[in-house]
mmCIF file of C-alpha atoms in Angstrom:
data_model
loop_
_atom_site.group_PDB
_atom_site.id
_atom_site.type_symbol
_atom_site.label_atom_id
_atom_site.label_comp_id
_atom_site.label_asym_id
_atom_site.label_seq_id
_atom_site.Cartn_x
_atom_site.Cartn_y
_atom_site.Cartn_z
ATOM 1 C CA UNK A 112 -37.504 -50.390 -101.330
ATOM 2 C CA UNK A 113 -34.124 -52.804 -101.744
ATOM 3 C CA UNK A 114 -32.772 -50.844 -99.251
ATOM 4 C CA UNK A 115 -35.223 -51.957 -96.588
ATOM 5 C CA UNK A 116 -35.864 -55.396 -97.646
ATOM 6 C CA UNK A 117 -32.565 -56.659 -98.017
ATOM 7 C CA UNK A 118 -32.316 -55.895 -94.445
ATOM 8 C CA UNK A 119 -35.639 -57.233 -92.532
ATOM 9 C CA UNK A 120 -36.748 -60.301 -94.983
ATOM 10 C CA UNK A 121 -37.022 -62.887 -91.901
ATOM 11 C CA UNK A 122 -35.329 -65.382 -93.869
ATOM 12 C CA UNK A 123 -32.418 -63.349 -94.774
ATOM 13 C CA UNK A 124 -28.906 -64.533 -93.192
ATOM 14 C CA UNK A 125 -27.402 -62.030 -90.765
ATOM 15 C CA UNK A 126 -24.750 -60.425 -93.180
ATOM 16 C CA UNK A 127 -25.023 -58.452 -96.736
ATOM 17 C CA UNK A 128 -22.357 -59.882 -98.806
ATOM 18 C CA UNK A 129 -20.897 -57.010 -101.314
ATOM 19 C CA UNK A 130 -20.869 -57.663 -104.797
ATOM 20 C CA UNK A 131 -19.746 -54.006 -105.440
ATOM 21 C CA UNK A 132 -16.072 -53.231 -103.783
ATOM 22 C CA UNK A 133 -13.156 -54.373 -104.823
ATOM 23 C CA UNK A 134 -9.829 -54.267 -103.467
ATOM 24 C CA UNK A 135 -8.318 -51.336 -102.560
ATOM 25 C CA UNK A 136 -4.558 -51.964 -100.502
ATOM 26 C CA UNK A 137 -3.285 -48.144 -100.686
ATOM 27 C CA UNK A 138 -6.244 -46.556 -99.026
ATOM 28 C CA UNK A 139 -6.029 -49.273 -96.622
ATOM 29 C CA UNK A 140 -2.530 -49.161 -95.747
ATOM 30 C CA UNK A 141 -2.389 -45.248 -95.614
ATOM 31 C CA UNK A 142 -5.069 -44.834 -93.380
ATOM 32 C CA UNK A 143 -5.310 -48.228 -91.243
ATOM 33 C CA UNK A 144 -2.127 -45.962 -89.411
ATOM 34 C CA UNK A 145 -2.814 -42.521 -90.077
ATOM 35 C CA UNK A 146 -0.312 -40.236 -88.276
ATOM 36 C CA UNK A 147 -1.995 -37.194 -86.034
ATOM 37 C CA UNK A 148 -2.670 -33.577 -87.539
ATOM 38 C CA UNK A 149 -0.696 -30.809 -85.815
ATOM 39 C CA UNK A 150 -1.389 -26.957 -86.405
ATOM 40 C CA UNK A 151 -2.889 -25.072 -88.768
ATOM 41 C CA UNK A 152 -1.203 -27.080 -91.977
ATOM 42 C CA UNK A 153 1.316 -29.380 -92.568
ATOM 43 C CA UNK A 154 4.536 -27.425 -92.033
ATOM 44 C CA UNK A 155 7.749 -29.717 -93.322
ATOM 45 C CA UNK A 156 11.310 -28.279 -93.305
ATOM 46 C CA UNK A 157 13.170 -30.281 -95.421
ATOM 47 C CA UNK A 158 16.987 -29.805 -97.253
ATOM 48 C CA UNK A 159 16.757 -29.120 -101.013
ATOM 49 C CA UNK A 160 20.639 -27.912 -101.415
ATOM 50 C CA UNK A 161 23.531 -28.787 -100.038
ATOM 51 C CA UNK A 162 26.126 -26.291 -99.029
ATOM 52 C CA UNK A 163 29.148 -26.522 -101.228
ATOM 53 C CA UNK A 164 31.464 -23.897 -99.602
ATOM 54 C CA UNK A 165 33.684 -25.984 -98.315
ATOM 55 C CA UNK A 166 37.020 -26.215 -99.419
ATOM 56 C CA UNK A 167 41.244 -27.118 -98.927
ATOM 57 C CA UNK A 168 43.415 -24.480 -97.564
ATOM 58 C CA UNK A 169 46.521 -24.132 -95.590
ATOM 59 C CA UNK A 170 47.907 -21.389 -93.697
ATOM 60 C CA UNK A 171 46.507 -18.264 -93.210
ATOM 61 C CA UNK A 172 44.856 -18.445 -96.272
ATOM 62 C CA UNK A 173 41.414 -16.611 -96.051
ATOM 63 C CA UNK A 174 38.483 -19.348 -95.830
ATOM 64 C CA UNK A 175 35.518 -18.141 -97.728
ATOM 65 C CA UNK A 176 32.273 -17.663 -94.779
ATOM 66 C CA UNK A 177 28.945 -17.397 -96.364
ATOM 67 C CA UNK A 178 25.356 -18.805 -95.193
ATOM 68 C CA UNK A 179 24.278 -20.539 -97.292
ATOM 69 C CA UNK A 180 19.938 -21.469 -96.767
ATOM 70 C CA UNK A 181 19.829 -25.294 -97.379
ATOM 71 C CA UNK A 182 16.194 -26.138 -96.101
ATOM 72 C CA UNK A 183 12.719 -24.976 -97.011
ATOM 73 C CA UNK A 184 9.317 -25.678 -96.064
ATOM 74 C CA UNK A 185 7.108 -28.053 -97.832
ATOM 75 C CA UNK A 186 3.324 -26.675 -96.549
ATOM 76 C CA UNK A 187 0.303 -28.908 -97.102
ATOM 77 C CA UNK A 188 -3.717 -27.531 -96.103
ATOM 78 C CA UNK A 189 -5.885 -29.373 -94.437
ATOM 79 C CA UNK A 190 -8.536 -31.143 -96.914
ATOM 80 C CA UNK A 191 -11.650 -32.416 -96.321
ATOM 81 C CA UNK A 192 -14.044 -35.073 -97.484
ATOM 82 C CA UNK A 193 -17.853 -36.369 -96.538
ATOM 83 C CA UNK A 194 -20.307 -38.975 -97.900
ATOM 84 C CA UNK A 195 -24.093 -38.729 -96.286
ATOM 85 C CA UNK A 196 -26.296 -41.323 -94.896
ATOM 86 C CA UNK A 197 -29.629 -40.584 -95.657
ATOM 87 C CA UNK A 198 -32.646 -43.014 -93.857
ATOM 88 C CA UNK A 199 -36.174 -42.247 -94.132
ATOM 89 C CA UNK A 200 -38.100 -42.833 -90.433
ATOM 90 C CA UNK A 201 -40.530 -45.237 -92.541
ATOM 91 C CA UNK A 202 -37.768 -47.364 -93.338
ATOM 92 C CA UNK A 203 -36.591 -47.553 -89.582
ATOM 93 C CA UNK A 204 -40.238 -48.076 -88.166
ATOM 94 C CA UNK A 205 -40.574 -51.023 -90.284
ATOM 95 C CA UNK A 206 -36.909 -52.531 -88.958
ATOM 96 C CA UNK A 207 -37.244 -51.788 -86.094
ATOM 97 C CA UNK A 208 -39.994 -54.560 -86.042
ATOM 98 C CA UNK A 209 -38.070 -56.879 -83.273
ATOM 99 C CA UNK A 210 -39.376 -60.371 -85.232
ATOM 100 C CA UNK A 211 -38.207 -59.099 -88.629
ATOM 101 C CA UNK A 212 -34.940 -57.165 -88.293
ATOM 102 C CA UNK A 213 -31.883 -58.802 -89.309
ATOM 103 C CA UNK A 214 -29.171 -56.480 -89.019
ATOM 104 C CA UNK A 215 -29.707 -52.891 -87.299
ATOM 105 C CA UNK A 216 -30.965 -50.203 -90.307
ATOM 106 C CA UNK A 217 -29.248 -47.587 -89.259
ATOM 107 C CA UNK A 218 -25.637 -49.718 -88.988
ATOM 108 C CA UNK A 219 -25.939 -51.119 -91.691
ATOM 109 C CA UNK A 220 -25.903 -47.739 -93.812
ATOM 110 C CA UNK A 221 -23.206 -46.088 -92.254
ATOM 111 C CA UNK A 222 -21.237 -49.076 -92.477
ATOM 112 C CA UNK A 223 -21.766 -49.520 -96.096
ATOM 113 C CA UNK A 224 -21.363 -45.827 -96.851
ATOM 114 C CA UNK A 225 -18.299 -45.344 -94.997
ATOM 115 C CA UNK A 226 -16.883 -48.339 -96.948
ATOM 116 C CA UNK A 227 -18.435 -46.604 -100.240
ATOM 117 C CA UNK A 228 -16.210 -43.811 -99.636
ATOM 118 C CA UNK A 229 -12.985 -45.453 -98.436
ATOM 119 C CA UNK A 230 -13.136 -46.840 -102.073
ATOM 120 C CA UNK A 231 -14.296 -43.134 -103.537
ATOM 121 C CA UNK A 232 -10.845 -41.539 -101.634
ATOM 122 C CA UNK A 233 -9.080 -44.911 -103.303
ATOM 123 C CA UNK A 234 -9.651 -43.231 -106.167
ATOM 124 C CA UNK A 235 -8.714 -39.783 -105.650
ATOM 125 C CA UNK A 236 -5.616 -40.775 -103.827
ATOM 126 C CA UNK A 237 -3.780 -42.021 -107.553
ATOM 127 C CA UNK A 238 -4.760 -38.623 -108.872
ATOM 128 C CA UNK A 239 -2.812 -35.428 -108.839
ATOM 129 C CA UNK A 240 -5.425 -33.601 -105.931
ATOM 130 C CA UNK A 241 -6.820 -31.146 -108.653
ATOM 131 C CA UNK A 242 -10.254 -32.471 -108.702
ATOM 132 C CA UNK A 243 -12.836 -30.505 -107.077
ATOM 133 C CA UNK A 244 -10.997 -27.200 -107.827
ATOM 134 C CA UNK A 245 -8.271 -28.680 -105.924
ATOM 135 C CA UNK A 246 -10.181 -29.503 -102.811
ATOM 136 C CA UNK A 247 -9.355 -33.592 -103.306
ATOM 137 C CA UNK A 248 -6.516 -35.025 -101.434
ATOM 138 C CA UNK A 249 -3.327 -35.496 -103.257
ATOM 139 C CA UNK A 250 -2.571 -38.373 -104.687
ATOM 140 C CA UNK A 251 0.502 -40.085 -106.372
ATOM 141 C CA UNK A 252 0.021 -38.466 -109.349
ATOM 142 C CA UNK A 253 0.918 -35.360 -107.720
ATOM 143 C CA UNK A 254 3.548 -37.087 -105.350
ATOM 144 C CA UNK A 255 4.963 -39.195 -107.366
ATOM 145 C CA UNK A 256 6.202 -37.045 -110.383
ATOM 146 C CA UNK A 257 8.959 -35.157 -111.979
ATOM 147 C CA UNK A 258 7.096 -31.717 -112.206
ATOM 148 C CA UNK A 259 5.150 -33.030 -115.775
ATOM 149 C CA UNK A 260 1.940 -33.093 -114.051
ATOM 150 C CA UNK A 261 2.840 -31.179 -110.700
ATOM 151 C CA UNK A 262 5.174 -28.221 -111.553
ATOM 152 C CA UNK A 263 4.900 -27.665 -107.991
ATOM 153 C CA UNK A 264 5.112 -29.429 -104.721
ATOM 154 C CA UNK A 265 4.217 -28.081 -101.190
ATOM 155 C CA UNK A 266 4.049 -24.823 -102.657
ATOM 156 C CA UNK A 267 7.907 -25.495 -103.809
ATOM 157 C CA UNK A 268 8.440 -25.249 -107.047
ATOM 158 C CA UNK A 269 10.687 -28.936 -108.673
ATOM 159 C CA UNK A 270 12.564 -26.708 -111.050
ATOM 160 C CA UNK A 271 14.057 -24.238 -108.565
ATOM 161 C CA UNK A 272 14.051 -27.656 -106.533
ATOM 162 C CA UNK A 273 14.858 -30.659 -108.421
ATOM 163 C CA UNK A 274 15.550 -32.735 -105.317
ATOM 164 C CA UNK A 275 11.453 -32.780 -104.725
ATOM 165 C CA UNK A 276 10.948 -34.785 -108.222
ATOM 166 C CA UNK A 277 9.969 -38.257 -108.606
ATOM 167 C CA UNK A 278 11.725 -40.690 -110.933
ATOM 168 C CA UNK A 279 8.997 -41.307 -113.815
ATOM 169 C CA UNK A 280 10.284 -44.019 -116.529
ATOM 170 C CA UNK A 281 8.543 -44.816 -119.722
ATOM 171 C CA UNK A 282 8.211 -48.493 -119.894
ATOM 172 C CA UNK A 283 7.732 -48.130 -124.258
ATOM 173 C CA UNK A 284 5.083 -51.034 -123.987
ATOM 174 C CA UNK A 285 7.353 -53.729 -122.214
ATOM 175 C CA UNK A 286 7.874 -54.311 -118.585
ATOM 176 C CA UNK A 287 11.255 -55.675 -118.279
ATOM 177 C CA UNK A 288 13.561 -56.889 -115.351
ATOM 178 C CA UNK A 289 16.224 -54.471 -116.422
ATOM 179 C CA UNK A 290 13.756 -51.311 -116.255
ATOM 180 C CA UNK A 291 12.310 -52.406 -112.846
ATOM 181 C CA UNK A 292 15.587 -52.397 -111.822
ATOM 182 C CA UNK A 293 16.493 -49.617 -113.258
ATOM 183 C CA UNK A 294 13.684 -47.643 -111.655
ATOM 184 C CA UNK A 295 14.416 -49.436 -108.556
ATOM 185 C CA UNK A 296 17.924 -48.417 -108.352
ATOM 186 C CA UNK A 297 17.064 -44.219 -109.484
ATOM 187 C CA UNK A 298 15.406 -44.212 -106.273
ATOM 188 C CA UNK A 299 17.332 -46.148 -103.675
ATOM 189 C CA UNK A 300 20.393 -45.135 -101.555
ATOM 190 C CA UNK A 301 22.319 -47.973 -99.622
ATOM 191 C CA UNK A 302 19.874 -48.866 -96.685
ATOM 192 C CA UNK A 303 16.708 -46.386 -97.841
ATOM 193 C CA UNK A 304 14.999 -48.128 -100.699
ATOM 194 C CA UNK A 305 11.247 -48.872 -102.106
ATOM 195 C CA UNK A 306 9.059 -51.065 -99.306
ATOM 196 C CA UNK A 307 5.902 -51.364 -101.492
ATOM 197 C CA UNK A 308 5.053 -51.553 -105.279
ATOM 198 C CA UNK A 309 1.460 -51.158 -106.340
ATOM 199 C CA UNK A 310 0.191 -52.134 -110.036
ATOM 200 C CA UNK A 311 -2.595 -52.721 -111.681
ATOM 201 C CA UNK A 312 -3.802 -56.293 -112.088
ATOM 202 C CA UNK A 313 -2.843 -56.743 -115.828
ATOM 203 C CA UNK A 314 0.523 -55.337 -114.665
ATOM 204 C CA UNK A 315 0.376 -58.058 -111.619
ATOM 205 C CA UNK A 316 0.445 -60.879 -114.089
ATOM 206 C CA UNK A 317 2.846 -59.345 -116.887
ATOM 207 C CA UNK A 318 5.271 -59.436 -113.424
ATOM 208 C CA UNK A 319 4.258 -62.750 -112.494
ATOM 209 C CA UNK A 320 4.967 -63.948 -116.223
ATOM 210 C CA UNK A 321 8.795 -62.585 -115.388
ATOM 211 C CA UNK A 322 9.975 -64.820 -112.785
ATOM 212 C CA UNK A 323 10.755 -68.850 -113.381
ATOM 213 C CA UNK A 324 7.642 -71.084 -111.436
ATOM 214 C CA UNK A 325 10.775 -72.396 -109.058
ATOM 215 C CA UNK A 326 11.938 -68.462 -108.358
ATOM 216 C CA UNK A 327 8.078 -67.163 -107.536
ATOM 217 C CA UNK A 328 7.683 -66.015 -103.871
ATOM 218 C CA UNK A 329 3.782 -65.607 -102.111
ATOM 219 C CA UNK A 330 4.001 -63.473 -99.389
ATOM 220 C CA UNK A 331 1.648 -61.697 -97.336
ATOM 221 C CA UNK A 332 2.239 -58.238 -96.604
ATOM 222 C CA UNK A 333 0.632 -56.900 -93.277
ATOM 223 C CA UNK A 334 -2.095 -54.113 -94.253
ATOM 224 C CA UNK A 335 -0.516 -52.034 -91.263
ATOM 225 C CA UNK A 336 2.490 -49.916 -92.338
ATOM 226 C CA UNK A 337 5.482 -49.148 -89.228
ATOM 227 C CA UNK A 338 5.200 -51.850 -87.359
ATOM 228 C CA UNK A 339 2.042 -53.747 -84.931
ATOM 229 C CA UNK A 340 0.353 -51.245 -82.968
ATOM 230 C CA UNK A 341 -1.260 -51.650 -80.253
ATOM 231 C CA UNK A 342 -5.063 -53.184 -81.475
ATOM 232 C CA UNK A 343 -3.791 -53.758 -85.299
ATOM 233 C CA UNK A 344 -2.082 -56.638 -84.672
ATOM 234 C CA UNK A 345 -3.270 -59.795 -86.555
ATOM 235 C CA UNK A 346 -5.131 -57.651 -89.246
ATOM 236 C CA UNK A 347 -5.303 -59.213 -92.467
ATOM 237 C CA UNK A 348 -2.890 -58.578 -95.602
ATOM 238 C CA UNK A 349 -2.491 -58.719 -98.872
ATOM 239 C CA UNK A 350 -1.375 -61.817 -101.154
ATOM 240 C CA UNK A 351 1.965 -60.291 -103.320
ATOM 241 C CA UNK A 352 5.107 -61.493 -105.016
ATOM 242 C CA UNK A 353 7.935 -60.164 -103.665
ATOM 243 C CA UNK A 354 10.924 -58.350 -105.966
ATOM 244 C CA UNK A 355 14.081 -57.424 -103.952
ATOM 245 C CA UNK A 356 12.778 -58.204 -100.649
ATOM 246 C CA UNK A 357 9.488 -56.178 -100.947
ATOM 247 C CA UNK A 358 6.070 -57.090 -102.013
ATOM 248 C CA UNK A 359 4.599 -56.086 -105.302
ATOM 249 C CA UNK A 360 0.678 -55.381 -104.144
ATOM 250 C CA UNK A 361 -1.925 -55.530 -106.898
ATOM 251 C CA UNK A 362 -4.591 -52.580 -106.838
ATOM 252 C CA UNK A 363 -7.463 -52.015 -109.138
ATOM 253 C CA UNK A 364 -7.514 -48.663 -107.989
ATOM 254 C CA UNK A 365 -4.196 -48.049 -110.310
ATOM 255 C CA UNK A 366 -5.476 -46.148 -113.112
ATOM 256 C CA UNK A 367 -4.517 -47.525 -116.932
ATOM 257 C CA UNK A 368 -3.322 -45.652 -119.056
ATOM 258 C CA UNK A 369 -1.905 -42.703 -116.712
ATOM 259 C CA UNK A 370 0.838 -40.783 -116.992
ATOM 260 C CA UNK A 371 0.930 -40.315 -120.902
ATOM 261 C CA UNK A 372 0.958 -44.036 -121.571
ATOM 262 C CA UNK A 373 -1.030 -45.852 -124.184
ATOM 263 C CA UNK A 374 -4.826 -46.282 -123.133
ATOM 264 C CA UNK A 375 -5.092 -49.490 -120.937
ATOM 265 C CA UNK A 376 -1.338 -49.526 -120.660
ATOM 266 C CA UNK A 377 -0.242 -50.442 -117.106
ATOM 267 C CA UNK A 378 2.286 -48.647 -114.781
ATOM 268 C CA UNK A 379 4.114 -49.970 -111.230
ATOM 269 C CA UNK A 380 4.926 -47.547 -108.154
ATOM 270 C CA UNK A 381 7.619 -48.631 -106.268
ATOM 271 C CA UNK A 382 7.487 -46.340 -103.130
ATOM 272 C CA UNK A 383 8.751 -45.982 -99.378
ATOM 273 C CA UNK A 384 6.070 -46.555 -97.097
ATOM 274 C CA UNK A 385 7.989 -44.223 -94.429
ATOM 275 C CA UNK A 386 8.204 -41.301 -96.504
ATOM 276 C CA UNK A 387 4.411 -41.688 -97.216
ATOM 277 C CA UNK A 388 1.714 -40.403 -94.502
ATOM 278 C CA UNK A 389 -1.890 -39.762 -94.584
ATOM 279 C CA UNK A 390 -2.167 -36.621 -91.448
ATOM 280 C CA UNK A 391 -5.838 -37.479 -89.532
ATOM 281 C CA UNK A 392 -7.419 -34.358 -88.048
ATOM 282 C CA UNK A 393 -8.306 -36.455 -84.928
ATOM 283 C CA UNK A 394 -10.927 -34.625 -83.651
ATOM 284 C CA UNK A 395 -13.797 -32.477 -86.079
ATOM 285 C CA UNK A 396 -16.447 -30.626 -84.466
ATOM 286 C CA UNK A 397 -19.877 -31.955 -83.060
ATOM 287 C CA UNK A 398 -18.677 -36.046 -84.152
ATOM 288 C CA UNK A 399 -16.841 -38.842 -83.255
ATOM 289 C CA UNK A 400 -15.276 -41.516 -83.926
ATOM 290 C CA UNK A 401 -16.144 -44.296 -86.578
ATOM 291 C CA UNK A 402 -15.328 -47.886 -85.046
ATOM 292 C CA UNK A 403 -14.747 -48.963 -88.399
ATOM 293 C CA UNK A 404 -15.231 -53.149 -87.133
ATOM 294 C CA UNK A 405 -16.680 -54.692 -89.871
ATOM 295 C CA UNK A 406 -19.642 -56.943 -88.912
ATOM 296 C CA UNK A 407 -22.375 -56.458 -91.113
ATOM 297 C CA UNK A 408 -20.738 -56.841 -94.872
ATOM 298 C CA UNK A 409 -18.731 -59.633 -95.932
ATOM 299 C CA UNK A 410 -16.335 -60.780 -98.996
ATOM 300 C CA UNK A 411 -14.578 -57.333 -98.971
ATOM 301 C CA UNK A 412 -11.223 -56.033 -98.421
ATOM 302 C CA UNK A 413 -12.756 -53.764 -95.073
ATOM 303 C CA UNK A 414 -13.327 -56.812 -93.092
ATOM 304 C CA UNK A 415 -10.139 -56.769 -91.078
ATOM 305 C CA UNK A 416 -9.933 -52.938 -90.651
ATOM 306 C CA UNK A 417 -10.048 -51.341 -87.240
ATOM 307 C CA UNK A 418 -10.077 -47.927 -87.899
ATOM 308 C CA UNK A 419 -9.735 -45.688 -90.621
ATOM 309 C CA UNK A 420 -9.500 -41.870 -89.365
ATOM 310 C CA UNK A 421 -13.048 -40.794 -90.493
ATOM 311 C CA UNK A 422 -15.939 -39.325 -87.892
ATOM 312 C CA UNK A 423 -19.592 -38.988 -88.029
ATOM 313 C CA UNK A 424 -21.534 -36.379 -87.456
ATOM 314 C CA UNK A 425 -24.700 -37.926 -85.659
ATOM 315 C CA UNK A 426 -27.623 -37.947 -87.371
ATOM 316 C CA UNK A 427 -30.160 -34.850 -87.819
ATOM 317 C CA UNK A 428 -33.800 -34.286 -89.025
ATOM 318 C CA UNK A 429 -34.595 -31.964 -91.745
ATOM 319 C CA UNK A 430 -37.419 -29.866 -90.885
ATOM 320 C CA UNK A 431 -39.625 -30.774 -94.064
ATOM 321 C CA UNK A 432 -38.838 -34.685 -93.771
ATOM 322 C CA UNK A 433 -39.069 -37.583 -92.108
ATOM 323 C CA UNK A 434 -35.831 -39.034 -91.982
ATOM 324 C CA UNK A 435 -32.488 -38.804 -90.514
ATOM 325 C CA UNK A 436 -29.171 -37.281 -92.475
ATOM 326 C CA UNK A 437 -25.870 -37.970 -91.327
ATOM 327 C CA UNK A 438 -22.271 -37.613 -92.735
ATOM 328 C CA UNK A 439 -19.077 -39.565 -92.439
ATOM 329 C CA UNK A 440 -16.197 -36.831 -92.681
ATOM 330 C CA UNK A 441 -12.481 -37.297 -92.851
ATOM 331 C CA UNK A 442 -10.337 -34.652 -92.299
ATOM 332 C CA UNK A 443 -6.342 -34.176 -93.418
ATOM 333 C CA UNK A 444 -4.166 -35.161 -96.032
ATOM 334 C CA UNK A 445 -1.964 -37.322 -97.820
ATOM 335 C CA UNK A 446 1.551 -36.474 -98.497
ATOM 336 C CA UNK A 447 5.342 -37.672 -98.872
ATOM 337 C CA UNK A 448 8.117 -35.719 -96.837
ATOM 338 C CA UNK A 449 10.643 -37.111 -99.432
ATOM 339 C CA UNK A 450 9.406 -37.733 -103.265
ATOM 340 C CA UNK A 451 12.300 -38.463 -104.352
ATOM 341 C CA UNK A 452 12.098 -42.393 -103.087
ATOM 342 C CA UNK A 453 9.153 -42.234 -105.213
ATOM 343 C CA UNK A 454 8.912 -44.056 -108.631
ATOM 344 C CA UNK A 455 6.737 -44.835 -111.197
ATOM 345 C CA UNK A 456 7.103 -46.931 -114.617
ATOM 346 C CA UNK A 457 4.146 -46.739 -117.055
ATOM 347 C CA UNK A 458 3.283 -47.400 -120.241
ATOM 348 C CA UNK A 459 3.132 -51.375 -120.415
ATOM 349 C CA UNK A 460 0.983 -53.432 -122.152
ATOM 350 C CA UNK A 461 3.003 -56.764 -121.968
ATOM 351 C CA UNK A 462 6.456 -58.533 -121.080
#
């Protein structure tokens, strides 16, 4: 009965305060701006060659003419993911007492749930988007690679293609200022370079044991990527240290030990927030909306978010039981138009 009585107990204070999430900046990020679904998939032309006809000449000299197919499509399904909310009528009745309830039964849950599975997708979106016979969302495992764990990519293959692959470095145990760089430089091009790196929190503090006390920058970094919009503005961010001019974000969500490295090893993604894009179907059938305000749970990262993309279904009443059943669905997917200013280093246990 914890579920009740936490939440009608007279002398209860009017917020829950969640000792179970942690923080989880990528999912945040990604979907605090999701861009808007159009068509049946995610259709992508992008270049993968270059065409390397031309050539000197003088005179008449005959020129060599010969099309040459530079782009292809990267294509990308829609994917889908639900949590329920399940509340037996008994429950309600007693909440619903006027001098006992202390926060509204029914909010409550889908708040909490909804949060539950913002930190369930944190998960999935570090992993390659095979679980659930491929029905999860990708993740940077699958974006963020050189074809080891994702021969293919948007139903291109990254041999035929090797323009679509990822920079992946092996760390060998150390994270060093050289390999950041390193990594850092494999992926950037004059003005087009990383905006974000997310690590682990071991990794956080081998970084942090890097840089001199007089050289070590706090910034905050703005939980909305691409600028304020409209209703965003003033959200909460996220306490980083910077490297080149961006901010390195720690994220428990970062799995240890990934990407062949040692088991609790760390690994840093340094990626380009523009080339990164979580597509929202906008709209599912017979739902709306979640006004994802956080008022009822406190001392968690969802506090300051607005909106994250998901809808619920309204609630319904099995025919055998007394209770309601809803779900809290989001609809799209996560993707990169361009992983090549993707990188990873892994395999670090230490400075």
């Amino acid at each position: 009965m914890s579920r009740l009585n936490t939440l009608t107990n007279t002398y209860l204070l009017p917020k829950v305060v969640d000792a179970v999430l942690r923080e989880n900046p990528l999912t945040e990020k990604i979907l605090s701006a999701p861009e808007k679904w159009r068509g049946e998939q995610i259709k992508k032309s992008v270049k993968v060659v270059k065409n390397t006809n031309g050539t000197s000449f003088a005179g008449f000299q005959t020129l060599p003419s010969q099309a040459v197919n530079t782009r292809q499509y990267l294509l990308f399904p829609a994917k889908f993911y639900e949590i329920d909310v399940t509340i037996p009528l008994t429950d309600m009745a007693v909440n619903m007492t006027d001098d006992e309830r202390v926060l509204d039964l029914a909010e409550a849950e889908m708040t909490s749930s909804a949060e539950d599975m913002a930190d369930l997708i944190g998960n999935i979106f570090y992993l390659d988007g095979s679980g659930n016979g491929s029905l999860d969302f990708n993740g940077l495992n699958n974006i963020v690679d050189d074809a080891t764990i994702a021969p293919t990519y948007g139903g291109l293959s990254r041999s035929t293609y090797p323009v679509l692959k990822s920079t992946k470095t092996d760390f060998s145990t150390t994270l060093t200022l050289l390999r950041l760089a390193t990594l850092y430089n494999a992926i950037a091009d004059g003005t087009i370079m990383p905006s974000m790196g997310l690590t682990d929190r071991n990794g956080f503090s081998y970084y942090e044991q890097l840089i001199e006390p007089k050289n070590r920058l706090y910034t905050t970094v703005p939980e909305v990527r691409k600028g304020n919009k409209e209703g965003l503005a003033g959200t909460a961010g996220f306490t980083t240290l910077t490297y080149k001019g961006i901010g390195i974000i720690p994220d428990r969500k970062v799995p240890l030990g990934s990407n062949g490295g040692a088991a609790g090893s760390s690994q840093i993604f340094l990626l380009r927030e523009e080339d990164l894009e979580f597509r929202s179907i906008e709209k599912f059938p017979e739902s709306e909306p979640v006004k994802f305000v956080e008022k009822d749970f406190e001392d968690n990262d969802y506090e300051n978010v607005k909106g994250l993309g998901f809808h619920w279904t309204g609630w319904v009443k099995p025919v055998n039981q007394l209770a309601y059943v809803g779900r809290v669905v989001l609809a799209g997917e996560f993707w990169s138009k361009n992983p090549r200013r993707h990188g990873v280093g892994y395999d670090f246990a230490g400075i």
